[in-house]
Tab-separated table of C-alpha atoms in Angstrom:
chain	number	residue	atom	x	y	z
A	90	MET	CA	67.490	-19.996	198.872
A	91	LYS	CA	69.306	-23.106	200.073
A	92	ASN	CA	72.672	-22.709	198.332
A	93	SER	CA	75.696	-22.123	200.561
A	94	ILE	CA	76.707	-18.789	199.073
A	95	LEU	CA	77.812	-17.001	202.229
A	96	GLU	CA	81.352	-15.671	202.219
A	97	LEU	CA	82.696	-14.115	205.387
A	98	ASN	CA	85.492	-11.558	205.381
A	99	GLN	CA	87.063	-9.527	208.148
A	100	LYS	CA	86.912	-5.837	207.278
A	101	ASN	CA	87.652	-2.751	209.315
A	102	ALA	CA	84.990	-2.867	212.001
A	103	VAL	CA	82.811	0.207	212.569
A	104	THR	CA	80.743	0.345	215.732
A	105	GLY	CA	77.020	-0.069	215.138
A	106	ARG	CA	77.295	-1.344	211.556
A	107	THR	CA	76.892	-4.847	210.153
A	108	TYR	CA	78.710	-5.393	206.870
A	109	LEU	CA	76.646	-6.676	203.951
A	110	ARG	CA	77.390	-8.021	200.471
A	111	TRP	CA	74.606	-9.141	198.140
A	112	VAL	CA	73.444	-9.633	194.554
A	113	ILE	CA	71.492	-6.574	193.451
A	114	HIS	CA	70.343	-8.321	190.269
A	115	GLU	CA	71.493	-10.817	187.643
A	116	ILE	CA	72.868	-9.611	184.290
A	117	HIS	CA	71.412	-11.564	181.358
A	118	GLU	CA	73.145	-12.854	178.238
A	119	ASN	CA	70.361	-11.746	175.857
A	120	ILE	CA	66.760	-10.508	175.826
A	121	GLN	CA	65.480	-14.084	175.688
A	122	SER	CA	66.524	-14.292	179.349
A	123	TYR	CA	64.670	-12.116	181.872
A	124	ASN	CA	63.392	-12.105	185.449
A	125	GLU	CA	59.798	-12.700	186.506
A	126	ASN	CA	58.971	-9.030	185.989
A	127	GLY	CA	60.055	-9.331	182.343
A	128	ILE	CA	63.233	-7.262	182.761
A	129	SER	CA	66.416	-8.288	180.935
A	130	TRP	CA	69.503	-6.545	182.332
A	131	LYS	CA	72.258	-5.778	179.780
A	132	GLU	CA	75.773	-5.353	181.166
A	133	GLN	CA	76.514	-2.286	179.027
A	134	TYR	CA	73.598	-0.319	180.510
A	135	VAL	CA	74.198	-1.608	184.029
A	136	LEU	CA	77.724	-0.225	183.784
A	137	ASP	CA	76.378	3.095	182.420
A	138	ASN	CA	74.085	3.537	185.430
A	139	ILE	CA	76.120	1.833	188.158
A	140	ASN	CA	77.095	5.069	189.935
A	141	SER	CA	73.476	5.614	190.997
A	142	ALA	CA	73.637	2.350	192.979
A	143	LYS	CA	76.373	3.760	195.179
A	144	GLY	CA	74.770	5.409	198.168
A	145	MET	CA	71.274	4.009	197.544
A	146	PRO	CA	69.347	2.987	200.679
A	147	ILE	CA	68.842	-0.581	201.849
A	148	CYS	CA	65.182	-0.754	202.829
A	149	VAL	CA	62.760	-2.953	204.761
A	150	GLN	CA	58.992	-2.946	205.207
A	151	PHE	CA	58.634	-4.511	208.650
A	152	ILE	CA	55.758	-6.885	209.302
A	153	ASP	CA	56.011	-6.771	213.105
A	154	TRP	CA	56.126	-4.130	215.809
A	155	ASP	CA	59.660	-4.906	217.023
A	156	LYS	CA	61.140	-4.403	213.546
A	157	SER	CA	62.665	-7.835	213.147
A	158	GLU	CA	61.041	-9.473	210.096
A	159	PRO	CA	60.658	-7.957	206.585
A	160	PHE	CA	57.728	-8.196	204.187
A	161	GLY	CA	57.719	-6.311	200.849
A	162	HIS	CA	58.722	-2.964	199.299
A	163	GLY	CA	56.266	-0.945	201.387
A	164	MET	CA	55.064	1.333	198.556
A	165	THR	CA	52.121	3.522	199.622
A	166	SER	CA	51.355	5.607	196.531
A	167	VAL	CA	52.384	6.589	193.005
A	168	GLU	CA	52.565	10.324	192.305
A	169	ASN	CA	53.693	12.428	189.345
A	170	ASP	CA	57.332	12.165	190.345
A	171	GLY	CA	57.205	8.418	190.980
A	172	PRO	CA	56.386	5.864	193.687
A	173	LYS	CA	56.500	6.724	197.380
A	174	PHE	CA	57.712	4.155	199.905
A	175	GLN	CA	56.441	5.739	203.127
A	176	ASP	CA	55.700	2.338	204.649
A	177	SER	CA	59.342	1.201	204.606
A	178	ALA	CA	62.384	2.026	206.697
A	179	VAL	CA	65.961	2.721	205.587
A	180	VAL	CA	68.003	0.140	207.510
A	181	GLY	CA	71.349	0.633	205.785
A	182	THR	CA	73.401	2.112	202.957
A	183	THR	CA	75.040	0.803	199.783
A	184	GLU	CA	78.656	1.982	199.760
A	185	ASP	CA	79.811	0.374	196.524
A	186	ALA	CA	78.570	-1.654	193.547
A	187	SER	CA	80.419	-3.697	190.949
A	188	ILE	CA	79.792	-6.212	188.171
A	189	GLU	CA	81.088	-9.654	189.131
A	190	THR	CA	80.841	-13.334	188.252
A	191	VAL	CA	79.318	-15.129	191.251
A	192	GLU	CA	77.685	-18.443	192.084
A	193	VAL	CA	74.036	-18.240	193.099
A	194	ASN	CA	71.625	-21.143	193.531
A	195	GLY	CA	74.084	-23.542	191.941
A	196	ARG	CA	74.573	-21.333	188.879
A	197	THR	CA	77.518	-19.173	187.884
A	198	ILE	CA	76.174	-15.820	186.694
A	199	ARG	CA	77.169	-12.271	185.911
A	200	ALA	CA	75.601	-9.927	188.416
A	201	LEU	CA	75.587	-6.457	189.890
A	202	VAL	CA	76.854	-6.930	193.426
A	203	GLY	CA	76.398	-4.428	196.232
A	204	GLU	CA	78.458	-3.809	199.348
A	205	GLY	CA	77.317	-1.799	202.329
A	206	TYR	CA	76.101	-2.086	205.888
A	207	ILE	CA	73.028	-2.365	208.118
A	208	TYR	CA	72.526	0.086	211.016
A	209	GLU	CA	72.769	-2.530	213.761
A	210	GLN	CA	72.321	-0.093	216.639
A	211	ARG	CA	69.013	1.084	215.139
A	212	PHE	CA	67.730	-2.317	214.042
A	213	PRO	CA	69.249	-4.952	216.348
A	214	ASN	CA	66.268	-7.332	216.060
A	215	PHE	CA	66.470	-7.252	212.286
A	216	VAL	CA	70.191	-8.070	212.312
A	217	THR	CA	69.447	-10.979	214.650
A	218	TRP	CA	66.769	-12.207	212.217
A	219	LEU	CA	69.205	-11.918	209.280
A	220	LYS	CA	71.882	-13.912	211.028
A	221	SER	CA	69.470	-16.609	212.189
A	222	LYS	CA	68.183	-17.056	208.608
A	223	MET	CA	71.718	-17.390	207.269
A	224	TYR	CA	72.688	-19.802	210.014
A	225	ASP	CA	69.820	-22.017	208.782
A	226	ASN	CA	71.171	-21.651	205.228
A	227	ASP	CA	67.938	-19.846	204.253
A	228	PHE	CA	69.285	-16.664	202.721
A	229	PRO	CA	67.013	-13.601	202.669
A	230	GLN	CA	66.123	-12.198	199.260
A	231	THR	CA	66.262	-8.684	197.857
A	232	SER	CA	64.514	-6.677	195.160
A	233	ILE	CA	65.933	-3.649	193.370
A	234	GLU	CA	63.989	-0.428	192.749
A	235	ILE	CA	64.709	1.726	189.673
A	236	CYS	CA	63.164	4.984	188.428
A	237	ALA	CA	63.578	7.515	185.630
A	238	LYS	CA	67.040	9.108	185.644
A	239	LYS	CA	67.003	12.568	187.189
A	240	ASN	CA	67.937	15.495	184.893
A	241	SER	CA	68.009	13.202	181.843
A	242	GLY	CA	65.099	14.915	180.119
A	243	ASN	CA	62.985	11.769	180.508
A	244	ASP	CA	60.022	11.416	182.817
A	245	VAL	CA	60.074	7.626	182.597
A	246	ILE	CA	62.608	4.806	182.453
A	247	VAL	CA	64.005	4.518	178.923
A	248	TYR	CA	64.128	0.975	177.520
A	249	GLU	CA	66.362	-0.120	174.649
A	250	SER	CA	63.495	-1.130	172.332
A	251	GLY	CA	60.640	0.508	174.181
A	252	TYR	CA	58.492	-1.023	176.872
A	253	ILE	CA	57.564	-4.666	176.244
A	254	GLU	CA	56.119	-7.167	178.684
A	255	LYS	CA	58.910	-9.734	178.429
A	256	GLY	CA	62.536	-9.008	177.570
A	257	ARG	CA	62.519	-5.222	178.059
A	258	VAL	CA	65.994	-3.796	178.621
A	259	PRO	CA	66.383	-0.759	180.946
A	260	MET	CA	68.774	1.670	179.246
A	261	ILE	CA	68.528	5.053	181.010
A	262	TYR	CA	67.512	4.890	184.680
A	263	ASP	CA	68.637	5.332	188.287
A	264	TYR	CA	68.958	2.717	191.016
A	265	THR	CA	66.942	4.226	193.898
A	266	GLY	CA	66.851	1.524	196.547
A	267	ASP	CA	67.147	-2.165	197.350
A	268	ALA	CA	64.562	-3.861	199.555
A	269	ILE	CA	65.275	-6.902	201.712
A	270	LEU	CA	62.176	-9.075	201.403
A	271	GLY	CA	60.252	-11.648	203.340
A	272	ILE	CA	58.274	-12.613	200.220
A	273	LYS	CA	59.222	-14.159	196.870
A	274	PRO	CA	61.080	-11.627	194.653
A	275	SER	CA	60.933	-11.259	190.865
A	276	ASP	CA	64.650	-12.023	190.559
A	277	GLU	CA	65.509	-15.376	192.147
A	278	SER	CA	69.210	-14.473	191.965
A	279	ALA	CA	68.788	-11.295	194.029
A	280	VAL	CA	69.767	-12.677	197.423
A	281	LEU	CA	72.018	-11.579	200.254
A	282	LEU	CA	75.536	-12.770	199.482
A	283	GLU	CA	77.486	-11.788	202.548
A	284	LEU	CA	76.854	-10.734	206.086
A	285	ASN	CA	79.506	-10.128	208.720
A	286	HIS	CA	78.969	-8.862	212.246
A	287	LEU	CA	82.582	-7.597	212.317
A	288	ASN	CA	82.671	-7.011	216.082
A	289	ASN	CA	84.624	-10.157	217.010
A	290	ASN	CA	86.168	-13.353	215.667
A	291	LYS	CA	83.826	-15.900	217.202
A	292	ASN	CA	82.836	-18.936	215.226
A	293	ILE	CA	79.980	-17.957	212.909
A	294	LYS	CA	77.721	-20.745	214.134
A	295	GLU	CA	78.213	-19.778	217.750
A	296	GLU	CA	77.668	-16.133	216.872
A	297	ASN	CA	74.397	-16.810	215.084
A	298	LYS	CA	73.042	-19.397	217.476
A	299	LEU	CA	69.885	-18.266	219.245
A	300	ASP	CA	69.906	-18.739	222.981
A	301	GLU	CA	66.960	-20.143	224.907
A	302	GLU	CA	65.758	-16.737	226.055
A	303	THR	CA	65.552	-15.438	222.479
A	304	GLN	CA	63.775	-18.600	221.347
A	305	LYS	CA	61.271	-18.191	224.159
A	306	LYS	CA	60.671	-14.565	223.189
A	307	ILE	CA	60.060	-15.531	219.557
A	308	THR	CA	57.569	-18.204	220.646
A	309	GLU	CA	55.723	-15.713	222.851
A	310	LEU	CA	55.611	-13.118	220.088
A	311	ASN	CA	54.268	-15.668	217.613
A	312	GLN	CA	51.541	-16.611	220.090
A	313	GLN	CA	50.659	-12.950	220.556
A	314	LEU	CA	50.520	-12.517	216.796
A	315	GLU	CA	48.138	-15.469	216.421
A	316	THR	CA	45.924	-14.097	219.200
A	317	ALA	CA	45.883	-10.673	217.543
A	318	LYS	CA	44.952	-12.226	214.193
A	319	ALA	CA	42.074	-14.154	215.803
A	320	THR	CA	40.823	-10.987	217.523
A	321	ILE	CA	40.958	-8.995	214.293
A	322	GLU	CA	39.066	-11.730	212.447
A	323	LYS	CA	36.390	-11.810	215.165
A	324	LEU	CA	35.994	-8.018	215.131
A	325	THR	CA	35.814	-7.993	211.348
A	326	LYS	CA	32.970	-10.546	211.391
A	327	TYR	CA	31.163	-8.583	214.119
A	328	LYS	CA	31.491	-5.348	212.151
A	329	LYS	CA	30.160	-6.958	208.955
A	330	ALA	CA	27.193	-8.494	210.809
A	331	ASN	CA	26.194	-5.075	212.156
A	332	GLU	CA	26.668	-3.421	208.783
A	333	ASP	CA	24.473	-6.121	207.195
A	334	LYS	CA	21.710	-5.514	209.769
A	335	THR	CA	21.821	-1.785	209.041
A	336	LEU	CA	21.590	-2.333	205.289
A	337	ILE	CA	18.671	-4.791	205.642
A	338	ALA	CA	16.827	-2.295	207.868
A	339	GLU	CA	17.458	0.453	205.311
A	340	LEU	CA	16.035	-1.699	202.493
A	341	ASN	CA	12.958	-2.634	204.524
A	342	SER	CA	12.351	1.046	205.247
A	343	LYS	CA	12.434	1.861	201.540
A	344	LEU	CA	10.244	-1.140	200.596
A	345	ALA	CA	7.565	-0.042	203.085
A	346	THR	CA	6.532	2.758	200.686
A	347	TYR	CA	5.613	0.294	197.900
A	348	THR	CA	2.578	-1.957	197.351
A	349	GLU	CA	2.740	-5.738	197.581
A	350	ASP	CA	2.417	-6.045	193.784
A	351	GLU	CA	5.312	-3.664	193.302
A	352	LYS	CA	7.495	-5.505	195.834
A	353	ALA	CA	6.666	-8.832	194.189
A	354	THR	CA	8.627	-7.775	191.093
A	355	VAL	CA	11.910	-7.893	193.059
A	356	LYS	CA	11.161	-10.823	195.359
A	357	GLU	CA	14.164	-12.894	194.178
A	358	LYS	CA	16.560	-9.965	194.440
A	359	VAL	CA	15.389	-9.183	197.978
A	360	THR	CA	16.050	-12.808	198.961
A	361	ALA	CA	19.555	-12.661	197.468
A	362	PHE	CA	20.173	-9.294	199.138
A	363	THR	CA	19.426	-10.790	202.574
A	364	SER	CA	22.317	-13.234	202.073
A	365	GLU	CA	24.777	-10.548	200.921
A	366	PRO	CA	23.590	-7.012	201.773
A	367	SER	CA	25.199	-4.027	200.072
A	368	THR	CA	24.482	-0.383	199.285
A	369	GLU	CA	24.586	-1.226	195.577
A	370	GLY	CA	21.972	-3.931	196.150
A	371	ILE	CA	19.571	-1.413	197.714
A	372	HIS	CA	19.967	0.942	194.747
A	373	ALA	CA	19.376	-1.905	192.272
A	374	ILE	CA	16.196	-3.122	194.012
A	375	VAL	CA	14.673	0.358	194.405
A	376	SER	CA	15.548	1.258	190.807
A	377	GLU	CA	13.883	-1.897	189.474
A	378	ILE	CA	10.666	-1.215	191.408
A	379	ASN	CA	10.616	2.398	190.207
A	380	SER	CA	11.152	1.238	186.639
A	381	PHE	CA	8.238	-1.180	187.034
A	382	ILE	CA	5.990	1.608	188.345
A	383	VAL	CA	6.956	3.950	185.513
A	384	GLN	CA	6.292	1.229	182.966
A	385	LYS	CA	2.819	0.629	184.389
A	386	VAL	CA	2.036	4.345	184.327
A	387	LEU	CA	3.142	4.599	180.713
A	388	GLU	CA	1.105	1.530	179.743
A	389	LYS	CA	-1.985	2.974	181.453
A	390	ARG	CA	-1.482	6.320	179.779
A	391	THR	CA	-1.038	4.664	176.375
A	392	ASN	CA	-4.187	2.554	176.820
A	393	LYS	CA	-6.163	5.656	177.854
A	394	GLU	CA	-4.932	7.619	174.847
A	395	ASP	CA	-5.767	4.713	172.527
A	396	GLN	CA	-9.293	4.507	173.970
A	397	GLU	CA	-9.807	8.252	173.621
A	398	GLN	CA	-8.562	8.126	170.020
A	399	LEU	CA	-10.941	5.250	169.266
A	400	GLU	CA	-13.904	7.160	170.707
A	401	LEU	CA	-12.928	10.257	168.756
A	402	ASN	CA	-12.696	8.288	165.521
A	403	SER	CA	-16.108	6.785	166.168
A	404	ALA	CA	-17.622	10.232	166.749
A	405	LYS	CA	-16.060	11.548	163.560
A	406	SER	CA	-17.488	8.631	161.626
A	407	VAL	CA	-21.076	9.350	162.827
A	408	TYR	CA	-20.974	13.055	162.130
A	409	GLY	CA	-19.205	12.394	158.877
A	410	ASP	CA	-22.233	10.465	157.590
A	411	ILE	CA	-24.551	13.278	158.575
A	412	PHE	CA	-22.333	15.780	156.848
A	413	GLU	CA	-22.205	13.704	153.722
A	414	ASN	CA	-26.005	13.312	153.652
A	415	ASN	CA	-26.489	17.067	153.873
A	416	LYS	CA	-23.630	17.959	151.636
A	417	THR	CA	-25.637	18.143	148.361
A	418	LYS	CA	-28.020	21.125	148.194
A	419	GLN	CA	-31.374	21.052	146.322
A	420	ASP	CA	-31.358	23.521	143.430
A	421	TYR	CA	-34.802	25.165	143.226
A	422	THR	CA	-34.076	27.677	140.486
A	423	ASP	CA	-35.581	25.561	137.765
A	424	ILE	CA	-39.010	25.882	139.331
A	425	TYR	CA	-39.129	29.460	138.270
A	426	ASN	CA	-37.992	28.935	134.722
C-alpha cells in the first residue's frame, strides 16, 4: 500500500493508548464488484449490522517472540459455534464505526471505517513497527472477521441470495474482529487509515524515525531468526533421515520372512521405497507379496482339483464300459420250454 492516505488528528490523549483509524472494508456498488474472497458488501446491510463493529477487538497473530510483527488471523480450529482464534492476541479495541467516502490506493470509495486504539503499554514493539511502516509509506493491511449473528435464529451467516462463490452479499451477520496483517488480505482496500501517538506534538517524521540502537536491535533479531531457521531445517533433515532408516529396517525385517521368488515380485517397489520410505509403502509392499502368495496357492489348489477330477472321470469311463458290457442278462428260460 503505497498511497499517502495517512491523516493525523490531535484527539484527547489517553495514557497507554495509540489512536487508530482504518478502513474495515470497502462497500461495493453492485454484486459484480467483490473482494478476493468473493464477498460483495452492500451499504444497506452494512448499516443494519454496523453496531456489532463497535467494541470488536483489533487482533494480531504475532510472528516473532517480542510481539512486534503481525502475520495472519491466527485461527486454530473450527468448532460447532464457529472459528477459534487462540493463536492471536487482542491488541486494541474498536470504539466506533461509520460509513464514509474515503480515498484508498488512488481510488475514491465508500467504506466502513473504524476508529479505536492500540494498547501501547502492552504492545510497545508492535506500535513501533506500525509507525515505522507508515513512515515508509507502506501502510499495514487489515482483514475483517464476521460470523453468524447471535440470537438471530441462524447458525450461519445469511446471504442475500444464498451462498455463491463470487458476488455473495452478507445480509445478517456480526462483525467479530479485525486483524492487522503481515500478509496479503482479500480486500486490498482494507488498510490502516490513521495512526496517532497522541502523547506529544513532535513532527511525525521525527517521531517515527528509528534510532541507531533500534536499527541495530532489528538487525540482530533478524540474524537470530535466520540462524533459528537454519537450525530447524537441519534438525528436520536429521529427523527425517533417522525415520527413513527405521522404516527401511522395518521393511527388511518383514521381507526376511519371504522367499527370493516372492520378494522378486516387488523388486521395483522396494527400490522406489528406499528413495522415499513411508509406513504406507511398507503396507503396500507386504500386501502385494501376500497377494502373490495367495494367488499361487489358489492356482496350485485349482490345478490339483482339475487333475483329481480328470483322474476320476477316467476311472468312471473304465468302469462304465464294464458295467455296460454286463448290463444285459442272458435269458435262459427258453431252454426249458
